[in-house]
Tab-separated table of N, CA and C in Angstrom:
chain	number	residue	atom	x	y	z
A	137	UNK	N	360.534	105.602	74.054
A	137	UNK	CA	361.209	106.830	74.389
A	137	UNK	C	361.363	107.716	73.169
A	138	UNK	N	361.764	106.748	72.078
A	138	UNK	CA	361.718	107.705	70.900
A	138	UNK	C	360.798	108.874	70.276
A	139	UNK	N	359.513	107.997	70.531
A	139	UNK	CA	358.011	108.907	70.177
A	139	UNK	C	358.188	109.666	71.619
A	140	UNK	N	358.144	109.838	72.320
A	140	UNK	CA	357.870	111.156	73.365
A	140	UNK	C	359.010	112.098	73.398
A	141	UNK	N	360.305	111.546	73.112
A	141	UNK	CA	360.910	112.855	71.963
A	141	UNK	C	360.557	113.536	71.062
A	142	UNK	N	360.245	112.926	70.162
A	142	UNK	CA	360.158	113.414	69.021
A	142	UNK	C	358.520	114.067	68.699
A	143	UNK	N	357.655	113.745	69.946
A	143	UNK	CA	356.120	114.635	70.273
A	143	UNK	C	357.187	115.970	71.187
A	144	UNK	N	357.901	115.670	71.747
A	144	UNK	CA	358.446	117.011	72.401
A	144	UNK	C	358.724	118.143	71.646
A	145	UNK	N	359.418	117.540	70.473
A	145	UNK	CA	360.631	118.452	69.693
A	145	UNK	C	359.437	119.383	68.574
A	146	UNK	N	358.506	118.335	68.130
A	146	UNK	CA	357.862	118.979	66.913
A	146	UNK	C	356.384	118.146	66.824
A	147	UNK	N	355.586	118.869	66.117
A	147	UNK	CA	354.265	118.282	65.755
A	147	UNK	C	353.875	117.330	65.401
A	148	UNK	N	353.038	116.006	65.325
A	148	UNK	CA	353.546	114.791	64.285
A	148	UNK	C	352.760	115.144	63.353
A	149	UNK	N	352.745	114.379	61.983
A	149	UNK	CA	351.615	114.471	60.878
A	149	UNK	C	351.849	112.961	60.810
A	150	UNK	N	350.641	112.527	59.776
A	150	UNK	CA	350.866	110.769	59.346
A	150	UNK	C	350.190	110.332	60.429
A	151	UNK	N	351.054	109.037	60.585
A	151	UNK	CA	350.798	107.894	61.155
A	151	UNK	C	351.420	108.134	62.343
A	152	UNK	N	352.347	109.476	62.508
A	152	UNK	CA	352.817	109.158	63.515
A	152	UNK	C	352.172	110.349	65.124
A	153	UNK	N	350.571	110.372	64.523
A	153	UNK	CA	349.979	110.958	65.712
A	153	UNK	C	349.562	109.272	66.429
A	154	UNK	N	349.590	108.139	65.832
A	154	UNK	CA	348.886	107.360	66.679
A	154	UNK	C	350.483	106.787	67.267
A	155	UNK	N	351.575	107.955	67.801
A	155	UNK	CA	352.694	107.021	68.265
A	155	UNK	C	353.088	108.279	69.360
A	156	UNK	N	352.391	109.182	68.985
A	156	UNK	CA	353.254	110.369	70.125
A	156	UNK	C	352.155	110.371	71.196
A	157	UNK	N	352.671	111.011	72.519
A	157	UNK	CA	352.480	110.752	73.752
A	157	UNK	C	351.202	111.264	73.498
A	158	UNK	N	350.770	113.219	73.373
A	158	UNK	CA	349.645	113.476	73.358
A	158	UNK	C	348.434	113.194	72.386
A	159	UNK	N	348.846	112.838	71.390
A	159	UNK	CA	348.204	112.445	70.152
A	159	UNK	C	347.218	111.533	70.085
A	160	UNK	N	348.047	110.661	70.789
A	160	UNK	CA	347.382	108.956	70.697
A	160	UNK	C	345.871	108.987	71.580
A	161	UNK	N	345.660	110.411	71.478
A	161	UNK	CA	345.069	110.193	73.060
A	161	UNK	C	343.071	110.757	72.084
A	162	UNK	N	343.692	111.283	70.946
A	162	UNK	CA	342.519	111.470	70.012
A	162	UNK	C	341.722	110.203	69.693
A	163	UNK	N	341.855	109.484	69.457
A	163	UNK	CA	340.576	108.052	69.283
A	163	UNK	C	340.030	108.036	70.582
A	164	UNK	N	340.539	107.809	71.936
A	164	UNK	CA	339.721	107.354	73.178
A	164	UNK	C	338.684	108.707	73.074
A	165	UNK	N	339.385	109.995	72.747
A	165	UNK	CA	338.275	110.910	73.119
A	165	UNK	C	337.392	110.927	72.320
A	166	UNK	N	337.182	110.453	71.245
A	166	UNK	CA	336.342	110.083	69.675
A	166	UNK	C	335.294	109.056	70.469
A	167	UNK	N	335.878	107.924	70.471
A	167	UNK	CA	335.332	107.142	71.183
A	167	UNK	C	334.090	107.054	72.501
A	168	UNK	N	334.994	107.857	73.525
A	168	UNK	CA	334.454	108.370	74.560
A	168	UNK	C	332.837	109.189	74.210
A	169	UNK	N	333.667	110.339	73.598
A	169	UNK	CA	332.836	111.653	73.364
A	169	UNK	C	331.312	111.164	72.636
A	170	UNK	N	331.979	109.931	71.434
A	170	UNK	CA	330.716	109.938	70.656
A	170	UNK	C	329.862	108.645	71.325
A	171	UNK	N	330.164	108.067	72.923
A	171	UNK	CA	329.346	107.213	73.281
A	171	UNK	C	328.585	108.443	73.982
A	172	UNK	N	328.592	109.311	74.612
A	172	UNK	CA	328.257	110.377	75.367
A	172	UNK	C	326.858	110.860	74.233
A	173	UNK	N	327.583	111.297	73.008
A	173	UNK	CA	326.814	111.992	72.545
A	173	UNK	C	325.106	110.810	72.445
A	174	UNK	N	326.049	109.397	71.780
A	174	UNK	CA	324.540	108.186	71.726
A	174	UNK	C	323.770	108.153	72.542
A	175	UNK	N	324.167	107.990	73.651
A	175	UNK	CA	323.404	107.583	74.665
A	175	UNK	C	323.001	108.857	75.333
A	176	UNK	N	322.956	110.258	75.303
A	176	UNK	CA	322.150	111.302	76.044
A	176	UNK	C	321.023	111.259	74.607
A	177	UNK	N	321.732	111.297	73.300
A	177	UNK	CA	320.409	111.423	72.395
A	177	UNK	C	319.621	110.088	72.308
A	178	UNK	N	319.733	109.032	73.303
A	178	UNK	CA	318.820	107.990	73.349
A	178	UNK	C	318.134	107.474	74.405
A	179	UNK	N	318.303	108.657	75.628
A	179	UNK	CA	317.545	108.476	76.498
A	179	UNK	C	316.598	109.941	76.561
A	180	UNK	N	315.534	109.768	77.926
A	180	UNK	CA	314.906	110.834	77.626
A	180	UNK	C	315.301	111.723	78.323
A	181	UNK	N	315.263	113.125	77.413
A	181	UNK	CA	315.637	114.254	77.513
A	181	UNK	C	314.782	115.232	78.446
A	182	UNK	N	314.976	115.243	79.623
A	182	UNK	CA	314.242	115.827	80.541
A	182	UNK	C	315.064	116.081	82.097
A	183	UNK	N	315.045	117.179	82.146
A	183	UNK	CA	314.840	118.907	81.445
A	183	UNK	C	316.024	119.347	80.694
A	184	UNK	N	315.258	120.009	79.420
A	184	UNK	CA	315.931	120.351	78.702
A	184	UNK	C	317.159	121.018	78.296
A	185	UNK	N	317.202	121.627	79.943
A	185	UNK	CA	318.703	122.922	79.299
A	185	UNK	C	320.060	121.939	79.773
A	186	UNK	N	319.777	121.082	80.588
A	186	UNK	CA	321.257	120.716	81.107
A	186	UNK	C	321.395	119.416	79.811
A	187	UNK	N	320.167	118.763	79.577
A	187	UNK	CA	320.776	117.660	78.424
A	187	UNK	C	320.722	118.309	77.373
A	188	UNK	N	320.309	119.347	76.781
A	188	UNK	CA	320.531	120.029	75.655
A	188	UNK	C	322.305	121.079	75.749
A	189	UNK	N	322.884	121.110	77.098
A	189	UNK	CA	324.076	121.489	77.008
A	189	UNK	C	325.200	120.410	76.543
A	190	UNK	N	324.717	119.055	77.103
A	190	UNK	CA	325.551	117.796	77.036
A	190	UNK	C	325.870	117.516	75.536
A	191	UNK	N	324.621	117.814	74.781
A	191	UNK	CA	324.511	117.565	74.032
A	191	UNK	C	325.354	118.386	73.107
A	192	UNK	N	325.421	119.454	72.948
A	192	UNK	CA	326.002	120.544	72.413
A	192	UNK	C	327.441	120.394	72.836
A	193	UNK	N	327.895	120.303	74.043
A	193	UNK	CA	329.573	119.481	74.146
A	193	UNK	C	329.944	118.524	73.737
A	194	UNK	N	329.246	117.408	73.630
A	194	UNK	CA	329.566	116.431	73.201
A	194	UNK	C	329.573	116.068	71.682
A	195	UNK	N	328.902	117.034	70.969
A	195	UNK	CA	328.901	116.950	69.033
A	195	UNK	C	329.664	117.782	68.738
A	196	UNK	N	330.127	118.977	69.915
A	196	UNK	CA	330.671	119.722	69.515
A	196	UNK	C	332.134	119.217	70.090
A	197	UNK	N	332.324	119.286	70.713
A	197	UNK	CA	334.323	118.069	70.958
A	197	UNK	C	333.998	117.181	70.124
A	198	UNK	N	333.334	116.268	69.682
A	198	UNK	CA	333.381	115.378	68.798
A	198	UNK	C	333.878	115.570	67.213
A	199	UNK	N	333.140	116.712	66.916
A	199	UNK	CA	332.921	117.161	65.708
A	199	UNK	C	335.010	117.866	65.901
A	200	UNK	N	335.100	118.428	66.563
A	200	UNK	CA	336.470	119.711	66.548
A	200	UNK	C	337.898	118.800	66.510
A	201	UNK	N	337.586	117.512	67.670
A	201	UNK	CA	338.628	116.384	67.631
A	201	UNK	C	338.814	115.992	66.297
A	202	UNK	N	337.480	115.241	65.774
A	202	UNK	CA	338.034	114.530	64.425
A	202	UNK	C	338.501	115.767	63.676
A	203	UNK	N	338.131	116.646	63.348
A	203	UNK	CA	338.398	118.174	62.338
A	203	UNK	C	340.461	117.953	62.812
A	204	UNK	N	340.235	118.266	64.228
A	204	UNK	CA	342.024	118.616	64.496
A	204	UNK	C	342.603	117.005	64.162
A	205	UNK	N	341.978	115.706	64.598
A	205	UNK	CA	342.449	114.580	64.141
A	205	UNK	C	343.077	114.634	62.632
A	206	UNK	N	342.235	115.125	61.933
A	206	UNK	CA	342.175	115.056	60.303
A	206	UNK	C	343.632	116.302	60.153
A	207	UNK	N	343.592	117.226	60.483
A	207	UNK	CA	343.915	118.280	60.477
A	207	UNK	C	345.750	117.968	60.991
A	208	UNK	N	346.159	117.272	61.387
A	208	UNK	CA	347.234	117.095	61.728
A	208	UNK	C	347.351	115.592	61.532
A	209	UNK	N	346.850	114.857	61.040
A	209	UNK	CA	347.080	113.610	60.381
A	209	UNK	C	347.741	114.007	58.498
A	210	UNK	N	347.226	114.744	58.385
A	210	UNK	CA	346.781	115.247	56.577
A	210	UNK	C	348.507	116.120	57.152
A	211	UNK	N	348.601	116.630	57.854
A	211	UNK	CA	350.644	117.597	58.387
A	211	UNK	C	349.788	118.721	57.730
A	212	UNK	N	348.644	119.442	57.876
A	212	UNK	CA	348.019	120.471	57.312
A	212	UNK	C	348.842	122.218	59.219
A	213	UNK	N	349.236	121.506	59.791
A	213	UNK	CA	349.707	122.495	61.118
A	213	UNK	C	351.215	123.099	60.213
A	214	UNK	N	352.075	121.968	59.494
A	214	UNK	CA	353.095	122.998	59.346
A	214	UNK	C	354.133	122.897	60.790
A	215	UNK	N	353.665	122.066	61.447
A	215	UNK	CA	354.911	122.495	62.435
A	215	UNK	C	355.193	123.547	63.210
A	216	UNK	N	354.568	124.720	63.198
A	216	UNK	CA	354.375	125.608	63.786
A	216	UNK	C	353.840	126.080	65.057
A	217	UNK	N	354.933	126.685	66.046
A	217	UNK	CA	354.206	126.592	67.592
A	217	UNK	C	353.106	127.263	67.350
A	218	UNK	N	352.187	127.731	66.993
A	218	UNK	CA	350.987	128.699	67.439
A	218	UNK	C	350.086	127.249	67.123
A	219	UNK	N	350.135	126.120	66.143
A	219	UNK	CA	349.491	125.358	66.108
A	219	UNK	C	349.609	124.480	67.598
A	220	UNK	N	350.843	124.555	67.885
A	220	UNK	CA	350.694	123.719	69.616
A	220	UNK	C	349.927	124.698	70.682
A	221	UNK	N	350.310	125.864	70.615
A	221	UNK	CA	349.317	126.968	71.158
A	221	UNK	C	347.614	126.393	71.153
A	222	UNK	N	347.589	126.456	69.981
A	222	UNK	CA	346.077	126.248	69.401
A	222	UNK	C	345.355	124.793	70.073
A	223	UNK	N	346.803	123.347	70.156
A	223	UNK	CA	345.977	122.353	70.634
A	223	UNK	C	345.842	122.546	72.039
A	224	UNK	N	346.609	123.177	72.821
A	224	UNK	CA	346.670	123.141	74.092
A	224	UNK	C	345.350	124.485	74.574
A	225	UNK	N	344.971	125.120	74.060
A	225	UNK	CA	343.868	126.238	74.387
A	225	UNK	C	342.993	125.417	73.375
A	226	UNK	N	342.324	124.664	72.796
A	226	UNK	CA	341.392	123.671	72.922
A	226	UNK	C	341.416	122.533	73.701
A	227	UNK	N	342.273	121.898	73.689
A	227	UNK	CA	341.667	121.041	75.115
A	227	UNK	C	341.728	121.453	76.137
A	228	UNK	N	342.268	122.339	76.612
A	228	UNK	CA	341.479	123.592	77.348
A	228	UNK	C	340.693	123.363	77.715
A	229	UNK	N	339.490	124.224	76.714
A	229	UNK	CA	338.299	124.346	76.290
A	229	UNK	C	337.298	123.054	76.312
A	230	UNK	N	337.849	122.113	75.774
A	230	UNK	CA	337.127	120.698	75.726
A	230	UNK	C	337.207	120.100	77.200
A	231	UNK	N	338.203	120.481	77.607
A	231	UNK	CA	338.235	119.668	79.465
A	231	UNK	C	336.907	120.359	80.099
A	232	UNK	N	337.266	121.920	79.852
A	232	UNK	CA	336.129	122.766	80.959
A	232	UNK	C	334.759	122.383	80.621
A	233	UNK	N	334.700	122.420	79.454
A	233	UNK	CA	333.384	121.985	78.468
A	233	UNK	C	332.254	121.063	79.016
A	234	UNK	N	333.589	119.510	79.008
A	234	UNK	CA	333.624	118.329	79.325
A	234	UNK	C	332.983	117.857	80.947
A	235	UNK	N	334.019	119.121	81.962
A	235	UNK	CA	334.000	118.932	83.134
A	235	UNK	C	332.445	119.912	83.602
A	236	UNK	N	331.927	120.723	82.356
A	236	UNK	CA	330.750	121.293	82.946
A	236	UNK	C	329.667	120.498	82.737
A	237	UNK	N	329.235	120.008	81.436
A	237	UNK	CA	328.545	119.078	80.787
A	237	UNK	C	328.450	117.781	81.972
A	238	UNK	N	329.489	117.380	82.207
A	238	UNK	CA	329.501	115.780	82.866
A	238	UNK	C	328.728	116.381	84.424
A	239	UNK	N	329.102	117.234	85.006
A	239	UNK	CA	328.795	117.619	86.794
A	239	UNK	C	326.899	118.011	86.484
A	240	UNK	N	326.570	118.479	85.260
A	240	UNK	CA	325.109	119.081	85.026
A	240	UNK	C	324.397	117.345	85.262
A	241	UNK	N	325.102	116.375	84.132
A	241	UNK	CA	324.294	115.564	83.736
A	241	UNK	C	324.141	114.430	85.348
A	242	UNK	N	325.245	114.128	85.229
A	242	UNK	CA	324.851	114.010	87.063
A	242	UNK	C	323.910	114.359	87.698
A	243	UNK	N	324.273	115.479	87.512
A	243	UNK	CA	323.150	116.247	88.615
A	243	UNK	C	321.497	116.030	88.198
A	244	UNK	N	321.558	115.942	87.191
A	244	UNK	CA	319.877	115.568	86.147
A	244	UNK	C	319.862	113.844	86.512
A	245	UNK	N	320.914	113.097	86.251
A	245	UNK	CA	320.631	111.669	86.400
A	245	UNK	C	320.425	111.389	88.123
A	246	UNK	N	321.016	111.835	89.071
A	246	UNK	CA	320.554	112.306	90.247
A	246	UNK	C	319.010	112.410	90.662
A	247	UNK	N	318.954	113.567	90.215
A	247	UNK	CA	317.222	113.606	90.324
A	247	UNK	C	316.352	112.999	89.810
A	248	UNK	N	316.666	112.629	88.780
A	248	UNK	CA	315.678	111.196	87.517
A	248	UNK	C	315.749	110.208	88.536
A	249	UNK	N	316.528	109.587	89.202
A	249	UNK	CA	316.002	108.635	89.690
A	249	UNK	C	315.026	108.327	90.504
A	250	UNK	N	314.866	109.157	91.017
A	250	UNK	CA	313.747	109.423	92.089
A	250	UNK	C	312.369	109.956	91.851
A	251	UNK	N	312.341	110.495	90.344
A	251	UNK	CA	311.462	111.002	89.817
A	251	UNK	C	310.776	109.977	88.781
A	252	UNK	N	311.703	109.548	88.010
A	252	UNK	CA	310.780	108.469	87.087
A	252	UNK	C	309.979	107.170	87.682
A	253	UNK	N	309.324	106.706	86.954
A	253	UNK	CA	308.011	105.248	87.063
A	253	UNK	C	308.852	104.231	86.652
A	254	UNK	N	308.592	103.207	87.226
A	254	UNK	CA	309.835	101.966	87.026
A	254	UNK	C	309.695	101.345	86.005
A	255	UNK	N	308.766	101.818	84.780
A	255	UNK	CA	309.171	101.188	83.242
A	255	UNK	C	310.054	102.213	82.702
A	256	UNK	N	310.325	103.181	83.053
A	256	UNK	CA	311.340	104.138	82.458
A	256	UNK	C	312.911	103.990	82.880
A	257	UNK	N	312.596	102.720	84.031
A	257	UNK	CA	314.428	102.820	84.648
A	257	UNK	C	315.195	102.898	83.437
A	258	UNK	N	315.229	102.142	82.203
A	258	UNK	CA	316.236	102.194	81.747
A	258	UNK	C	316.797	103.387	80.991
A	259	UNK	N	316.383	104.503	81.134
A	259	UNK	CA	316.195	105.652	80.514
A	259	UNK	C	317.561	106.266	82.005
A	260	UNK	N	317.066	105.780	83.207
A	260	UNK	CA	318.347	105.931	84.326
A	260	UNK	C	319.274	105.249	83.996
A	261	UNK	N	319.739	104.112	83.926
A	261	UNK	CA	320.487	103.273	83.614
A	261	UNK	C	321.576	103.839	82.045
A	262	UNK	N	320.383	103.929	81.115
A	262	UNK	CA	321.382	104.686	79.955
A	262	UNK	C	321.878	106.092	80.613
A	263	UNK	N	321.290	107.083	81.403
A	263	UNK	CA	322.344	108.656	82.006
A	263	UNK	C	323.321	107.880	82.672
A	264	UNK	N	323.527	106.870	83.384
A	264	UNK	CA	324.165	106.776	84.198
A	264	UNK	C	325.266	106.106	83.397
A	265	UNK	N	325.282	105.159	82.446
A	265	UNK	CA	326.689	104.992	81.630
A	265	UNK	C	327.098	106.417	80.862
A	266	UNK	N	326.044	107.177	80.520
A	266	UNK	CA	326.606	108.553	80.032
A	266	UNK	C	326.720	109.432	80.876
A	267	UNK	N	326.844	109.524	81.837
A	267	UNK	CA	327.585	109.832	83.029
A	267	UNK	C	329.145	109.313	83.161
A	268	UNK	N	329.215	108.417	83.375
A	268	UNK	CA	330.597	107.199	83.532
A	268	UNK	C	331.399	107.819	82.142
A	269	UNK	N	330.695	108.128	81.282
A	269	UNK	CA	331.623	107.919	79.558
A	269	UNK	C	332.070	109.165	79.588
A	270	UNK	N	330.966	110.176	79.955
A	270	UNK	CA	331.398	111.481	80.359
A	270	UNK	C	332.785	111.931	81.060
A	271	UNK	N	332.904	111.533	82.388
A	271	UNK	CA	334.092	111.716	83.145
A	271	UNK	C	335.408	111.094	82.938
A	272	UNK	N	335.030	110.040	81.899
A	272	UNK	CA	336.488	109.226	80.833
A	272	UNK	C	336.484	110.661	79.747
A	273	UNK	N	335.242	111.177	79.292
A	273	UNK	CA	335.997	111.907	78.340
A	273	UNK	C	336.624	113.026	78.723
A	274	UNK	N	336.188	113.651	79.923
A	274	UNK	CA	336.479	114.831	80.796
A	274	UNK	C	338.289	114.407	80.972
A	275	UNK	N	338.391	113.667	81.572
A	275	UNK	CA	339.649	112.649	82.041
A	275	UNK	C	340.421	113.075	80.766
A	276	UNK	N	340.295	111.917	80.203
A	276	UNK	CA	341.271	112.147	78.724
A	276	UNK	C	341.311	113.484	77.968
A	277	UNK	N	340.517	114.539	77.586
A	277	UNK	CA	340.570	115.826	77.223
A	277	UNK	C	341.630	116.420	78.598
A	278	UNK	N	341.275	116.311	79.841
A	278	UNK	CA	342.325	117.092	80.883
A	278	UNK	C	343.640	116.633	80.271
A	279	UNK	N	344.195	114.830	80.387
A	279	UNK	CA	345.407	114.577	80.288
A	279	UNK	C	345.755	114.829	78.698
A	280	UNK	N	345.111	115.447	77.791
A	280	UNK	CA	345.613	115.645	76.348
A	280	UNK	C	345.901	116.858	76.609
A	281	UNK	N	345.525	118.114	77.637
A	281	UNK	CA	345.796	119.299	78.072
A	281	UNK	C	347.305	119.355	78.724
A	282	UNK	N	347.153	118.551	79.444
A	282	UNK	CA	348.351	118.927	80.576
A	282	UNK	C	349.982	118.724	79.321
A	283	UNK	N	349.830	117.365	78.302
A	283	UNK	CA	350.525	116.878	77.440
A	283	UNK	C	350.880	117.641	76.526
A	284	UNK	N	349.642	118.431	76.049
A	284	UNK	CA	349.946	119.334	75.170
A	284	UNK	C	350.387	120.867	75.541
A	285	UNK	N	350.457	120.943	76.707
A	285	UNK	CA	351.066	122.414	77.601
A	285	UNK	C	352.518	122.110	77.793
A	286	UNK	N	352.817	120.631	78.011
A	286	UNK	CA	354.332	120.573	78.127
A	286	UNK	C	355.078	120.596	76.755
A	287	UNK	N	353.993	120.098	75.549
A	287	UNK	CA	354.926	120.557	74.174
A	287	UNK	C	354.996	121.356	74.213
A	288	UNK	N	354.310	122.024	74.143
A	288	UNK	CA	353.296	123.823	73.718
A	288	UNK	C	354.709	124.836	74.919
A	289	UNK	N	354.894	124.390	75.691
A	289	UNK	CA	356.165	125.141	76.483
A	289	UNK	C	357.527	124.591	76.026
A	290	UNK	N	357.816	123.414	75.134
A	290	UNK	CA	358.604	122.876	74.747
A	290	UNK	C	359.298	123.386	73.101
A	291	UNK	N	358.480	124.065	73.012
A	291	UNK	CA	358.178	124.448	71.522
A	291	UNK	C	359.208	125.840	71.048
């Protein structure tokens, strides 16, 4: 109870983002995001614009998480509501991102199946866990949104 006070009242820095409610929620999306990113750049890329979008969400939330991870681990925010402003209109951004990226790649792993030669299944098999990793990261970016709108109004 203590840590979801004290994520209410003010920003954490330190150690104590891996204790507040919305915070803690940065490694799964690290995690998540950068199995997404492995496995679309290790299967084959065909057609290009929807896995070349995945791709581009997924290095790009990857890359912005650890930056804001670092960035409020280091107490570089100051405490300042426009910085809760700021997390809550990026994950935002990273949910919609997330939730456009994941519905495309579907839709490509969808049609691959029916289209590829059966020495290539596993090229289906890898979209389809990056599919699955996708909608965990979609997931967790939404609930780091909703968390960070109730500080971000708390503020």
């Amino acid at each position: 109870m203590a840590a979801a006070t004290q994520s209410m009242e003010s920003l954490p820095r330190g150690l104590m983002i891996c204790t507040t409610a919305p915070d803690i929620l940065y490694l799964p999306e690290l995690v998540f995001g950068g199995l997404v990113w492995i496995l679309v750049a290790s299967t084959l890329v065909q057609p290009e614009n929807p896995q070349g979008w995945v791709m581009f969400v997924s290095v790009f939330c990857f890359v912005m998480t650890l930056l804001w991870l670092i960035i409020f681990a280091c107490g570089g925010h100051k405490n300042h509501s426009s910085w809760a402003t700021a997390d809550f209109i990026y994950h935002l951004i990273a949910a919609m991102f997330y939730l456009s990226a994941s519905v495309s790649l579907a839709t490509v792993t969808i049609k691959m199946k029916n289209e590829l030669p059966k020495d290539l299944f596993k090229y289906y098999q890898i979209d389809i866990a990056a599919v699955v990793f996708s909608y965990i990261a979609t997931l967790l970016y939404f609930i780091h949104c909703i968390l960070s709108a109730f500080r971000w109004k708390s503020f």
